mmCIF file of C-alpha atoms and ligand atoms in Angstrom:
data_model
loop_
_atom_site.group_PDB
_atom_site.id
_atom_site.type_symbol
_atom_site.label_atom_id
_atom_site.label_comp_id
_atom_site.label_asym_id
_atom_site.label_seq_id
_atom_site.Cartn_x
_atom_site.Cartn_y
_atom_site.Cartn_z
ATOM 1 C CA UNK Z 1 24.206 173.457 76.548
ATOM 2 C CA UNK Z 2 24.228 169.784 77.188
ATOM 3 C CA UNK Z 3 26.619 166.877 77.389
ATOM 4 C CA UNK Z 4 26.117 163.798 75.253
ATOM 5 C CA UNK Z 5 24.008 161.251 77.127
ATOM 6 C CA UNK Z 6 26.100 159.384 79.644
ATOM 7 C CA UNK Z 7 29.071 161.750 79.415
ATOM 8 C CA UNK Z 8 28.995 163.139 82.913
ATOM 9 C CA UNK Z 9 31.999 163.286 85.229
ATOM 10 C CA UNK Z 10 31.508 159.702 86.434
ATOM 11 C CA UNK Z 11 32.197 158.527 82.872
ATOM 12 C CA UNK Z 12 34.570 161.158 81.459
ATOM 13 C CA UNK Z 13 37.024 161.015 84.354
ATOM 14 C CA UNK Z 14 37.705 157.364 83.478
ATOM 15 C CA UNK Z 15 38.677 158.185 79.889
ATOM 16 C CA UNK Z 16 42.333 157.884 79.002
ATOM 17 C CA UNK Z 17 44.245 161.194 78.645
ATOM 18 C CA UNK Z 18 44.262 161.305 74.826
ATOM 19 C CA UNK Z 19 40.476 160.844 74.796
ATOM 20 C CA UNK Z 20 39.945 163.555 77.396
ATOM 21 C CA UNK Z 21 42.125 165.955 75.374
ATOM 22 C CA UNK Z 22 39.781 165.578 72.375
ATOM 23 C CA UNK Z 23 36.384 165.239 74.063
ATOM 24 C CA UNK Z 24 36.582 166.173 77.733
ATOM 25 C CA UNK Z 25 34.153 168.896 78.777
ATOM 26 C CA UNK Z 26 32.406 169.155 75.414
ATOM 27 C CA UNK Z 27 28.823 170.417 75.770
ATOM 28 C CA UNK Z 28 26.607 171.147 72.792
ATOM 29 C CA UNK Z 29 24.067 173.847 72.095
ATOM 30 C CA UNK Z 30 20.611 173.167 70.624
ATOM 31 C CA UNK Z 31 22.270 173.004 67.171
ATOM 32 C CA UNK Z 32 24.337 169.934 67.993
ATOM 33 C CA UNK Z 33 27.559 171.365 66.546
ATOM 34 C CA UNK Z 34 30.493 168.909 66.273
ATOM 35 C CA UNK Z 35 33.225 171.343 67.279
ATOM 36 C CA UNK Z 36 32.916 173.392 70.474
ATOM 37 C CA UNK Z 37 30.839 176.560 70.002
ATOM 38 C CA UNK Z 38 32.390 179.955 70.610
ATOM 39 C CA UNK Z 39 30.199 182.151 72.817
ATOM 40 C CA UNK Z 40 31.395 185.720 72.393
ATOM 41 C CA UNK Z 41 29.044 187.281 74.883
ATOM 42 C CA UNK Z 42 29.639 189.369 77.957
ATOM 43 C CA UNK Z 43 26.147 189.031 79.410
ATOM 44 C CA UNK Z 44 23.111 186.719 79.551
ATOM 45 C CA UNK Z 45 19.364 187.307 79.512
ATOM 46 C CA UNK Z 46 16.568 185.906 81.674
ATOM 47 C CA UNK Z 47 12.987 185.014 80.796
ATOM 48 C CA UNK Z 48 11.635 186.558 83.987
ATOM 49 C CA UNK Z 49 12.924 188.938 86.652
ATOM 50 C CA UNK Z 50 12.465 186.114 89.161
ATOM 51 C CA UNK Z 51 14.929 183.985 87.126
ATOM 52 C CA UNK Z 52 17.554 186.716 87.379
ATOM 53 C CA UNK Z 53 16.984 186.922 91.136
ATOM 54 C CA UNK Z 54 17.184 183.132 91.485
ATOM 55 C CA UNK Z 55 20.439 182.952 89.537
ATOM 56 C CA UNK Z 56 22.016 185.712 91.568
ATOM 57 C CA UNK Z 57 20.892 183.909 94.718
ATOM 58 C CA UNK Z 58 22.549 180.735 93.435
ATOM 59 C CA UNK Z 59 19.209 178.919 93.449
ATOM 60 C CA UNK Z 60 18.993 178.489 89.664
ATOM 61 C CA UNK Z 61 21.742 177.055 87.452
ATOM 62 C CA UNK Z 62 22.842 179.283 84.598
ATOM 63 C CA UNK Z 63 25.083 182.117 83.557
ATOM 64 C CA UNK Z 64 24.942 185.711 84.745
ATOM 65 C CA UNK Z 65 27.990 187.539 83.397
ATOM 66 C CA UNK Z 66 31.137 186.409 81.593
ATOM 67 C CA UNK Z 67 33.459 187.482 84.400
ATOM 68 C CA UNK Z 68 31.679 184.747 86.371
ATOM 69 C CA UNK Z 69 30.775 182.116 83.745
ATOM 70 C CA UNK Z 70 30.972 181.534 79.996
ATOM 71 C CA UNK Z 71 30.008 178.296 78.207
ATOM 72 C CA UNK Z 72 33.150 178.163 76.010
ATOM 73 C CA UNK Z 73 35.442 178.918 78.943
ATOM 74 C CA UNK Z 74 33.660 176.307 81.076
ATOM 75 C CA UNK Z 75 34.311 173.628 78.451
ATOM 76 C CA UNK Z 76 38.023 174.393 78.645
ATOM 77 C CA UNK Z 77 37.959 174.397 82.454
ATOM 78 C CA UNK Z 78 36.278 171.004 82.547
ATOM 79 C CA UNK Z 79 38.708 169.580 79.973
ATOM 80 C CA UNK Z 80 41.799 170.770 81.844
ATOM 81 C CA UNK Z 81 40.390 169.538 85.189
ATOM 82 C CA UNK Z 82 39.837 166.079 83.677
ATOM 83 C CA UNK Z 83 43.278 165.999 82.046
ATOM 84 C CA UNK Z 84 44.894 167.000 85.317
ATOM 85 C CA UNK Z 85 42.880 164.604 87.460
ATOM 86 C CA UNK Z 86 41.653 167.622 89.453
ATOM 87 C CA UNK Z 87 38.169 168.164 90.857
ATOM 88 C CA UNK Z 88 37.924 171.654 89.390
ATOM 89 C CA UNK Z 89 39.730 174.243 87.293
ATOM 90 C CA UNK Z 90 39.495 177.940 86.622
ATOM 91 C CA UNK Z 91 40.832 179.400 83.358
ATOM 92 C CA UNK Z 92 42.758 182.683 83.468
ATOM 93 C CA UNK Z 93 43.791 185.383 81.025
ATOM 94 C CA UNK Z 94 47.480 184.357 81.055
ATOM 95 C CA UNK Z 95 49.843 182.023 82.838
ATOM 96 C CA UNK Z 96 50.970 184.876 85.063
ATOM 97 C CA UNK Z 97 47.353 185.704 85.972
ATOM 98 C CA UNK Z 98 47.049 182.035 86.991
ATOM 99 C CA UNK Z 99 50.212 182.096 89.134
ATOM 100 C CA UNK Z 100 49.285 185.428 90.761
ATOM 101 C CA UNK Z 101 45.736 184.299 91.541
ATOM 102 C CA UNK Z 102 46.861 180.873 92.826
ATOM 103 C CA UNK Z 103 49.213 182.543 95.324
ATOM 104 C CA UNK Z 104 47.399 185.755 96.305
ATOM 105 C CA UNK Z 105 44.003 184.113 96.828
ATOM 106 C CA UNK Z 106 45.378 182.066 99.729
ATOM 107 C CA UNK Z 107 48.156 184.214 101.243
ATOM 108 C CA UNK Z 108 47.781 187.096 103.718
ATOM 109 C CA UNK Z 109 50.183 189.482 105.430
ATOM 110 C CA UNK Z 110 52.200 187.545 107.989
ATOM 111 C CA UNK Z 111 52.185 184.287 105.981
ATOM 112 C CA UNK Z 112 55.332 182.679 104.585
ATOM 113 C CA UNK Z 113 55.997 181.076 101.178
ATOM 114 C CA UNK Z 114 58.909 178.860 100.127
ATOM 115 C CA UNK Z 115 59.749 179.052 96.423
ATOM 116 C CA UNK Z 116 62.279 177.460 94.087
ATOM 117 C CA UNK Z 117 65.204 179.544 92.864
ATOM 118 C CA UNK Z 118 65.020 178.443 89.230
ATOM 119 C CA UNK Z 119 61.759 179.804 87.870
ATOM 120 C CA UNK Z 120 60.146 181.786 85.091
ATOM 121 C CA UNK Z 121 61.328 185.417 85.468
ATOM 122 C CA UNK Z 122 57.874 186.809 86.320
ATOM 123 C CA UNK Z 123 57.303 184.048 88.885
ATOM 124 C CA UNK Z 124 60.481 185.194 90.649
ATOM 125 C CA UNK Z 125 59.160 188.782 90.535
ATOM 126 C CA UNK Z 126 56.018 187.576 92.337
ATOM 127 C CA UNK Z 127 57.988 185.844 95.094
ATOM 128 C CA UNK Z 128 60.792 188.417 95.376
ATOM 129 C CA UNK Z 129 58.965 191.719 94.846
ATOM 130 C CA UNK Z 130 55.157 191.566 94.880
ATOM 131 C CA UNK Z 131 54.437 189.249 97.823
ATOM 132 C CA UNK Z 132 56.908 190.937 100.242
ATOM 133 C CA UNK Z 133 55.310 194.286 99.404
ATOM 134 C CA UNK Z 134 52.102 192.974 100.979
ATOM 135 C CA UNK Z 135 53.827 191.618 104.063
ATOM 136 C CA UNK Z 136 54.103 188.031 102.813
ATOM 137 C CA UNK Z 137 57.502 186.601 103.709
ATOM 138 C CA UNK Z 138 59.269 184.496 101.067
ATOM 139 C CA UNK Z 139 62.272 182.172 101.218
ATOM 140 C CA UNK Z 140 63.955 181.048 97.993
ATOM 141 C CA UNK Z 141 65.687 177.660 97.950
ATOM 142 C CA UNK Z 142 67.557 175.527 95.434
ATOM 143 C CA UNK Z 143 64.550 173.456 94.314
ATOM 144 C CA UNK Z 144 66.778 170.444 93.538
ATOM 145 C CA UNK Z 145 67.853 170.201 97.182
ATOM 146 C CA UNK Z 146 64.930 168.436 98.872
ATOM 147 C CA UNK Z 147 66.341 169.051 102.371
ATOM 148 C CA UNK Z 148 66.517 172.795 101.661
ATOM 149 C CA UNK Z 149 62.696 172.861 101.442
ATOM 150 C CA UNK Z 150 62.473 171.247 104.879
ATOM 151 C CA UNK Z 151 65.011 173.666 106.372
ATOM 152 C CA UNK Z 152 63.073 176.675 105.015
ATOM 153 C CA UNK Z 153 59.828 175.782 106.806
ATOM 154 C CA UNK Z 154 58.642 178.229 109.500
ATOM 155 C CA UNK Z 155 55.595 178.151 111.776
ATOM 156 C CA UNK Z 156 53.783 180.545 109.385
ATOM 157 C CA UNK Z 157 54.645 178.659 106.138
ATOM 158 C CA UNK Z 158 51.472 178.381 104.056
ATOM 159 C CA UNK Z 159 52.613 177.669 100.480
ATOM 160 C CA UNK Z 160 55.376 175.851 98.565
ATOM 161 C CA UNK Z 161 55.705 177.077 94.953
ATOM 162 C CA UNK Z 162 57.828 175.559 92.192
ATOM 163 C CA UNK Z 163 58.010 174.545 88.559
ATOM 164 C CA UNK Z 164 59.667 171.394 87.219
ATOM 165 C CA UNK Z 165 61.442 171.269 84.834
ATOM 166 C CA UNK Z 166 62.344 174.862 85.647
ATOM 167 C CA UNK Z 167 62.852 177.628 83.146
ATOM 168 C CA UNK Z 168 65.508 177.877 81.759
ATOM 169 C CA UNK Z 169 68.017 175.754 83.684
ATOM 170 C CA UNK Z 170 65.879 172.611 83.507
ATOM 171 C CA UNK Z 171 66.313 171.925 87.218
ATOM 172 C CA UNK Z 172 64.091 169.093 88.415
ATOM 173 C CA UNK Z 173 62.221 169.181 91.736
ATOM 174 C CA UNK Z 174 61.319 165.873 93.379
ATOM 175 C CA UNK Z 175 57.569 166.531 93.298
ATOM 176 C CA UNK Z 176 56.506 163.741 95.646
ATOM 177 C CA UNK Z 177 59.180 164.403 98.274
ATOM 178 C CA UNK Z 178 58.689 168.189 98.287
ATOM 179 C CA UNK Z 179 54.868 167.909 98.415
ATOM 180 C CA UNK Z 180 55.230 165.539 101.394
ATOM 181 C CA UNK Z 181 57.381 168.130 103.191
ATOM 182 C CA UNK Z 182 54.783 170.831 102.435
ATOM 183 C CA UNK Z 183 51.996 168.698 103.878
ATOM 184 C CA UNK Z 184 54.008 167.789 106.996
ATOM 185 C CA UNK Z 185 54.396 171.556 107.518
ATOM 186 C CA UNK Z 186 50.668 172.139 107.061
ATOM 187 C CA UNK Z 187 51.368 173.987 103.790
ATOM 188 C CA UNK Z 188 49.906 173.704 100.314
ATOM 189 C CA UNK Z 189 52.048 172.765 97.269
ATOM 190 C CA UNK Z 190 51.463 174.861 94.131
ATOM 191 C CA UNK Z 191 53.147 173.412 91.024
ATOM 192 C CA UNK Z 192 53.631 175.325 87.749
ATOM 193 C CA UNK Z 193 53.390 172.455 85.212
ATOM 194 C CA UNK Z 194 53.742 174.549 82.031
ATOM 195 C CA UNK Z 195 56.847 172.782 80.695
ATOM 196 C CA UNK Z 196 55.580 169.213 81.065
ATOM 197 C CA UNK Z 197 51.771 169.479 80.731
ATOM 198 C CA UNK Z 198 49.564 166.607 81.970
ATOM 199 C CA UNK Z 199 50.750 164.552 78.979
ATOM 200 C CA UNK Z 200 54.224 164.135 80.510
ATOM 201 C CA UNK Z 201 53.710 164.815 84.213
ATOM 202 C CA UNK Z 202 50.757 164.653 86.600
ATOM 203 C CA UNK Z 203 51.729 166.537 89.767
ATOM 204 C CA UNK Z 204 48.428 165.833 91.560
ATOM 205 C CA UNK Z 205 49.146 162.107 91.489
ATOM 206 C CA UNK Z 206 52.419 162.961 93.268
ATOM 207 C CA UNK Z 207 50.762 165.056 95.983
ATOM 208 C CA UNK Z 208 50.438 168.560 94.498
ATOM 209 C CA UNK Z 209 47.426 170.438 95.847
ATOM 210 C CA UNK Z 210 47.224 173.028 93.086
ATOM 211 C CA UNK Z 211 48.548 172.885 89.521
ATOM 212 C CA UNK Z 212 48.872 176.166 87.652
ATOM 213 C CA UNK Z 213 49.448 176.591 83.959
ATOM 214 C CA UNK Z 214 50.556 178.879 81.268
ATOM 215 C CA UNK Z 215 48.253 177.425 78.578
ATOM 216 C CA UNK Z 216 49.996 179.838 76.197
ATOM 217 C CA UNK Z 217 52.729 177.228 75.842
ATOM 218 C CA UNK Z 218 52.124 173.602 74.842
ATOM 219 C CA UNK Z 219 48.347 173.689 75.400
ATOM 220 C CA UNK Z 220 47.721 176.255 72.659
ATOM 221 C CA UNK Z 221 50.924 174.967 71.159
ATOM 222 C CA UNK Z 222 50.834 177.015 68.014
ATOM 223 C CA UNK Z 223 51.875 180.436 69.279
ATOM 224 C CA UNK Z 224 48.466 182.087 68.946
ATOM 225 C CA UNK Z 225 46.921 183.126 72.267
ATOM 226 C CA UNK Z 226 47.801 183.808 75.886
ATOM 227 C CA UNK Z 227 45.945 181.702 78.430
ATOM 228 C CA UNK Z 228 46.318 180.234 81.898
ATOM 229 C CA UNK Z 229 44.588 177.868 84.299
ATOM 230 C CA UNK Z 230 44.532 176.861 87.957
ATOM 231 C CA UNK Z 231 43.400 173.336 88.857
ATOM 232 C CA UNK Z 232 42.718 172.028 92.360
ATOM 233 C CA UNK Z 233 40.118 170.638 94.713
ATOM 234 C CA UNK Z 234 36.496 171.735 94.416
ATOM 235 C CA UNK Z 235 36.874 173.238 97.878
ATOM 236 C CA UNK Z 236 39.909 175.339 96.892
ATOM 237 C CA UNK Z 237 38.511 176.503 93.548
ATOM 238 C CA UNK Z 238 35.009 177.300 94.852
ATOM 239 C CA UNK Z 239 35.820 178.672 98.282
ATOM 240 C CA UNK Z 240 39.237 180.299 97.905
ATOM 241 C CA UNK Z 241 40.059 181.010 94.268
ATOM 242 C CA UNK Z 242 36.633 181.907 92.886
ATOM 243 C CA UNK Z 243 36.031 184.864 95.197
ATOM 244 C CA UNK Z 244 39.427 186.243 94.178
ATOM 245 C CA UNK Z 245 39.001 185.820 90.417
ATOM 246 C CA UNK Z 246 35.343 186.890 90.257
ATOM 247 C CA UNK Z 247 36.128 190.125 92.028
ATOM 248 C CA UNK Z 248 39.501 190.932 90.463
ATOM 249 C CA UNK Z 249 38.716 189.765 86.897
ATOM 250 C CA UNK Z 250 41.786 188.041 85.379
ATOM 251 C CA UNK Z 251 39.389 186.081 83.127
ATOM 252 C CA UNK Z 252 40.197 184.230 79.945
ATOM 253 C CA UNK Z 253 38.382 185.532 76.873
ATOM 254 C CA UNK Z 254 36.001 182.998 75.278
ATOM 255 C CA UNK Z 255 37.867 183.343 71.984
ATOM 256 C CA UNK Z 256 41.181 182.415 73.584
ATOM 257 C CA UNK Z 257 39.490 179.549 75.444
ATOM 258 C CA UNK Z 258 38.182 178.248 72.124
ATOM 259 C CA UNK Z 259 41.645 178.401 70.553
ATOM 260 C CA UNK Z 260 43.113 176.452 73.492
ATOM 261 C CA UNK Z 261 40.307 173.863 73.222
ATOM 262 C CA UNK Z 262 41.406 173.318 69.599
ATOM 263 C CA UNK Z 263 45.027 173.153 70.740
ATOM 264 C CA UNK Z 264 44.276 170.511 73.373
ATOM 265 C CA UNK Z 265 42.840 168.177 70.712
ATOM 266 C CA UNK Z 266 46.380 167.684 69.397
ATOM 267 C CA UNK Z 267 48.354 168.169 72.629
ATOM 268 C CA UNK Z 268 49.157 164.489 73.120
ATOM 269 C CA UNK Z 269 50.340 164.066 69.516
ATOM 270 C CA UNK Z 270 52.382 167.272 69.432
ATOM 271 C CA UNK Z 271 53.951 166.716 72.811
ATOM 272 C CA UNK Z 272 55.151 163.226 71.967
ATOM 273 C CA UNK Z 273 56.548 164.214 68.559
ATOM 274 C CA UNK Z 274 58.234 167.353 69.902
ATOM 275 C CA UNK Z 275 59.874 165.269 72.666
ATOM 276 C CA UNK Z 276 61.186 162.799 70.060
ATOM 277 C CA UNK Z 277 62.506 165.678 67.967
ATOM 278 C CA UNK Z 278 64.075 167.309 71.046
ATOM 279 C CA UNK Z 279 66.009 164.110 71.868
ATOM 280 C CA UNK Z 280 67.430 164.077 68.317
ATOM 281 C CA UNK Z 281 68.358 167.769 68.268
ATOM 282 C CA UNK Z 282 69.778 167.689 71.826
ATOM 283 C CA UNK Z 283 71.868 164.594 71.050
ATOM 284 C CA UNK Z 284 73.370 166.396 68.053
ATOM 285 C CA UNK Z 285 74.014 169.659 69.925
ATOM 286 C CA UNK Z 286 75.529 167.870 72.900
ATOM 287 C CA UNK Z 287 78.503 166.838 70.760
ATOM 288 C CA UNK Z 288 79.072 170.449 69.634
ATOM 289 C CA UNK Z 289 78.656 172.630 72.741
ATOM 290 C CA UNK Z 290 80.431 172.516 76.120
ATOM 291 C CA UNK Z 291 77.264 171.785 78.155
ATOM 292 C CA UNK Z 292 73.593 171.146 77.627
ATOM 293 C CA UNK Z 293 70.674 170.772 80.115
ATOM 294 C CA UNK Z 294 68.102 168.296 78.794
ATOM 295 C CA UNK Z 295 66.277 166.127 81.361
ATOM 296 C CA UNK Z 296 65.638 163.578 78.592
ATOM 297 C CA UNK Z 297 69.347 162.760 78.165
ATOM 298 C CA UNK Z 298 71.477 160.729 80.608
ATOM 299 C CA UNK Z 299 73.943 163.649 80.814
ATOM 300 C CA UNK Z 300 71.384 165.665 82.856
ATOM 301 C CA UNK Z 301 72.408 165.335 86.525
ATOM 302 C CA UNK Z 302 68.796 164.590 87.524
ATOM 303 C CA UNK Z 303 67.926 162.414 84.497
ATOM 304 C CA UNK Z 304 66.812 159.482 86.664
ATOM 305 C CA UNK Z 305 64.465 161.580 88.807
ATOM 306 C CA UNK Z 306 63.113 163.322 85.693
ATOM 307 C CA UNK Z 307 62.312 159.995 84.047
ATOM 308 C CA UNK Z 308 60.660 158.741 87.262
ATOM 309 C CA UNK Z 309 58.176 161.600 87.320
ATOM 310 C CA UNK Z 310 57.915 162.510 83.605
ATOM 311 C CA UNK Z 311 57.082 160.345 80.595
ATOM 312 C CA UNK Z 312 59.690 162.096 78.424
ATOM 313 C CA UNK Z 313 62.092 165.020 78.641
ATOM 314 C CA UNK Z 314 59.847 167.645 77.007
ATOM 315 C CA UNK Z 315 60.450 169.902 73.982
ATOM 316 C CA UNK Z 316 62.624 172.480 75.779
ATOM 317 C CA UNK Z 317 66.248 172.549 76.872
ATOM 318 C CA UNK Z 318 69.114 174.958 77.415
ATOM 319 C CA UNK Z 319 72.776 174.887 76.455
ATOM 320 C CA UNK Z 320 75.920 176.891 77.087
ATOM 321 C CA UNK Z 321 78.601 178.353 74.844
ATOM 322 C CA UNK Z 322 81.977 179.474 76.229
ATOM 323 C CA UNK Z 323 82.098 182.826 74.428
ATOM 324 C CA UNK Z 324 79.499 184.611 76.567
ATOM 325 C CA UNK Z 325 76.830 186.934 75.181
ATOM 326 C CA UNK Z 326 78.791 187.710 71.979
ATOM 327 C CA UNK Z 327 78.986 184.061 70.900
ATOM 328 C CA UNK Z 328 75.429 183.293 72.061
ATOM 329 C CA UNK Z 329 74.072 186.198 70.003
ATOM 330 C CA UNK Z 330 76.284 185.185 67.037
ATOM 331 C CA UNK Z 331 74.759 181.687 67.094
ATOM 332 C CA UNK Z 332 71.216 183.128 67.191
ATOM 333 C CA UNK Z 333 71.990 185.550 64.341
ATOM 334 C CA UNK Z 334 73.368 182.716 62.155
ATOM 335 C CA UNK Z 335 70.174 180.593 62.389
ATOM 336 C CA UNK Z 336 68.236 180.454 59.122
ATOM 337 C CA UNK Z 337 65.330 178.144 59.968
ATOM 338 C CA UNK Z 338 65.061 178.355 63.763
ATOM 339 C CA UNK Z 339 63.581 181.699 64.871
ATOM 340 C CA UNK Z 340 64.956 184.016 67.526
ATOM 341 C CA UNK Z 341 61.975 184.126 69.885
ATOM 342 C CA UNK Z 342 61.448 184.041 73.629
ATOM 343 C CA UNK Z 343 58.242 182.005 73.326
ATOM 344 C CA UNK Z 344 58.172 178.268 74.044
ATOM 345 C CA UNK Z 345 55.738 175.413 73.545
ATOM 346 C CA UNK Z 346 55.234 176.410 69.898
ATOM 347 C CA UNK Z 347 55.151 174.030 66.932
ATOM 348 C CA UNK Z 348 58.056 176.097 65.547
ATOM 349 C CA UNK Z 349 61.616 175.714 66.777
ATOM 350 C CA UNK Z 350 62.485 178.899 68.687
ATOM 351 C CA UNK Z 351 65.647 179.985 70.488
ATOM 352 C CA UNK Z 352 66.397 182.785 72.919
ATOM 353 C CA UNK Z 353 69.193 184.209 75.068
ATOM 354 C CA UNK Z 354 67.541 184.294 78.536
ATOM 355 C CA UNK Z 355 70.076 186.681 80.165
ATOM 356 C CA UNK Z 356 69.179 189.447 77.689
ATOM 357 C CA UNK Z 357 65.456 188.615 77.287
ATOM 358 C CA UNK Z 358 63.259 186.510 79.620
ATOM 359 C CA UNK Z 359 65.549 186.875 82.631
ATOM 360 C CA UNK Z 360 66.943 190.372 81.865
ATOM 361 C CA UNK Z 361 64.695 191.854 84.582
ATOM 362 C CA UNK Z 362 66.500 189.917 87.329
ATOM 363 C CA UNK Z 363 69.686 191.231 88.929
ATOM 364 C CA UNK Z 364 72.987 189.780 87.615
ATOM 365 C CA UNK Z 365 73.495 188.134 91.042
ATOM 366 C CA UNK Z 366 70.120 186.360 90.939
ATOM 367 C CA UNK Z 367 70.804 185.265 87.342
ATOM 368 C CA UNK Z 368 74.241 183.932 88.293
ATOM 369 C CA UNK Z 369 72.780 182.072 91.279
ATOM 370 C CA UNK Z 370 70.108 180.518 89.010
ATOM 371 C CA UNK Z 371 72.685 179.439 86.424
ATOM 372 C CA UNK Z 372 71.399 181.868 83.791
ATOM 373 C CA UNK Z 373 74.815 182.880 82.469
ATOM 374 C CA UNK Z 374 75.731 185.128 79.536
ATOM 375 C CA UNK Z 375 76.593 182.019 77.504
ATOM 376 C CA UNK Z 376 73.239 180.269 78.025
ATOM 377 C CA UNK Z 377 70.701 179.743 75.248
ATOM 378 C CA UNK Z 378 67.257 178.120 75.512
ATOM 379 C CA UNK Z 379 65.695 176.137 72.680
ATOM 380 C CA UNK Z 380 62.115 175.015 72.060
ATOM 381 C CA UNK Z 381 62.149 172.165 69.546
ATOM 382 C CA UNK Z 382 59.123 172.276 67.233
ATOM 383 C CA UNK Z 383 57.363 169.979 64.821
ATOM 384 C CA UNK Z 384 59.665 170.549 61.837
ATOM 385 C CA UNK Z 385 61.641 167.562 60.523
ATOM 386 C CA UNK Z 386 64.420 167.356 63.142
ATOM 387 C CA UNK Z 387 66.999 166.758 60.403
ATOM 388 C CA UNK Z 388 66.295 170.256 59.041
ATOM 389 C CA UNK Z 389 66.673 171.764 62.517
ATOM 390 C CA UNK Z 390 69.954 169.862 62.988
ATOM 391 C CA UNK Z 391 71.224 171.051 59.587
ATOM 392 C CA UNK Z 392 70.399 174.637 60.547
ATOM 393 C CA UNK Z 393 72.353 174.298 63.803
ATOM 394 C CA UNK Z 394 75.221 172.616 61.983
ATOM 395 C CA UNK Z 395 75.741 175.657 59.747
ATOM 396 C CA UNK Z 396 74.982 178.245 62.472
ATOM 397 C CA UNK Z 397 77.393 176.656 64.982
ATOM 398 C CA UNK Z 398 80.172 176.791 62.385
ATOM 399 C CA UNK Z 399 79.450 180.474 61.685
ATOM 400 C CA UNK Z 400 79.539 181.214 65.432
ATOM 401 C CA UNK Z 401 82.893 179.455 65.762
ATOM 402 C CA UNK Z 402 81.620 176.307 67.469
HETATM 403 C C1 PLP C 501 55.354 181.252 80.108
HETATM 404 C C2 PLP C 501 55.404 180.779 81.502
HETATM 405 C C3 PLP C 501 54.668 181.436 82.502
HETATM 406 C C4 PLP C 501 53.827 182.657 82.208
HETATM 407 O O1 PLP C 501 52.792 182.397 81.317
HETATM 408 P P1 PLP C 501 52.115 183.519 80.383
HETATM 409 O O2 PLP C 501 51.029 182.780 79.710
HETATM 410 O O3 PLP C 501 53.180 184.024 79.463
HETATM 411 O O4 PLP C 501 51.632 184.597 81.289
HETATM 412 C C5 PLP C 501 54.738 180.940 83.798
HETATM 413 N N1 PLP C 501 55.491 179.866 84.094
HETATM 414 C C6 PLP C 501 56.211 179.210 83.160
HETATM 415 C C7 PLP C 501 57.009 178.029 83.554
HETATM 416 C C8 PLP C 501 56.192 179.637 81.840
HETATM 417 O O5 PLP C 501 56.914 179.000 80.914
#
């Protein structure tokens, strides 16, 4: 496997993001294939026994086993690292494998984590259920309240963990201010950037130490595979994360890595078009429902902050109807084009009722506190002509009595 002459890190890291998304990390086999090769192999062979020994000793470059290295997966890792502006990246089987590894690899019994209240349901399960079971203390704060992060700090605080925009309330965390507080406390800031992707938001430039992804969402972008990634410093990836992932095995399959590599080629295009479509659909829906949370519209209480740290509002937003679960379900059932689906980051427009799906596992009190009410719906705006999506909502809203 080799890079095109002159395309080492010193050159590729200076490429602009859209170029990196198409070409970053590409290495070619002896056949000189244009598109990235897919290496479906679990193991590797050696010419001589001494080569095997040298590779295991770390004295010879090369692959040993696909839980440790795979050429297709490494291309994806290099591409995401470059896109993120990170020194290194490790791909994972899913977004949740990425979040779990990013937290567990650096926390021990007796440590303390501060996390944001509004979060993906499984991320809240990690902070509320899994970590405490291993003696890791957690404090949950309203991520929008920057002072609350400062107040939550304890002498044993090791990690701050948040996503922004947050699923599904679209709360915005002031990335720079909260990362500064983490660093003043001697803690590390882990940011889940799944909703924005490096196209819209670059947390490392605002002080994040580690950026973790569900690549299942916008990075694949076409609803095909599950994937995740953790990006950070060389030191963190090599010394802290690698030991954890190599020995616990939440690896990304080469096939899924290849699919995400193809997805990344169009990430910049898709992201920008889906944001434009989302503004149109949200502007229409805003006039028909009591309340809507879209960081890309001035009606969002944190619109200014969102636009300071993001290039656009993203493809996802949530809205509320007054008639609780019955009216929310009636609206979903009346949709003819938009699918009822709990996935996001797809090129198709998809809508779900978080209280009965993605956030059903949380207690009603936690849901209420997060703002996930019975009348809330979350929408991912896809790549369809937005006028068709608007027309579908127009008829479905009428059927649901809105
Ligand atoms: C989907 C999602 C995850 C989990 O990712 P999977 O790939 O489904 O495991 C984590 N965080 C956020 C913000 C997500 O949207």
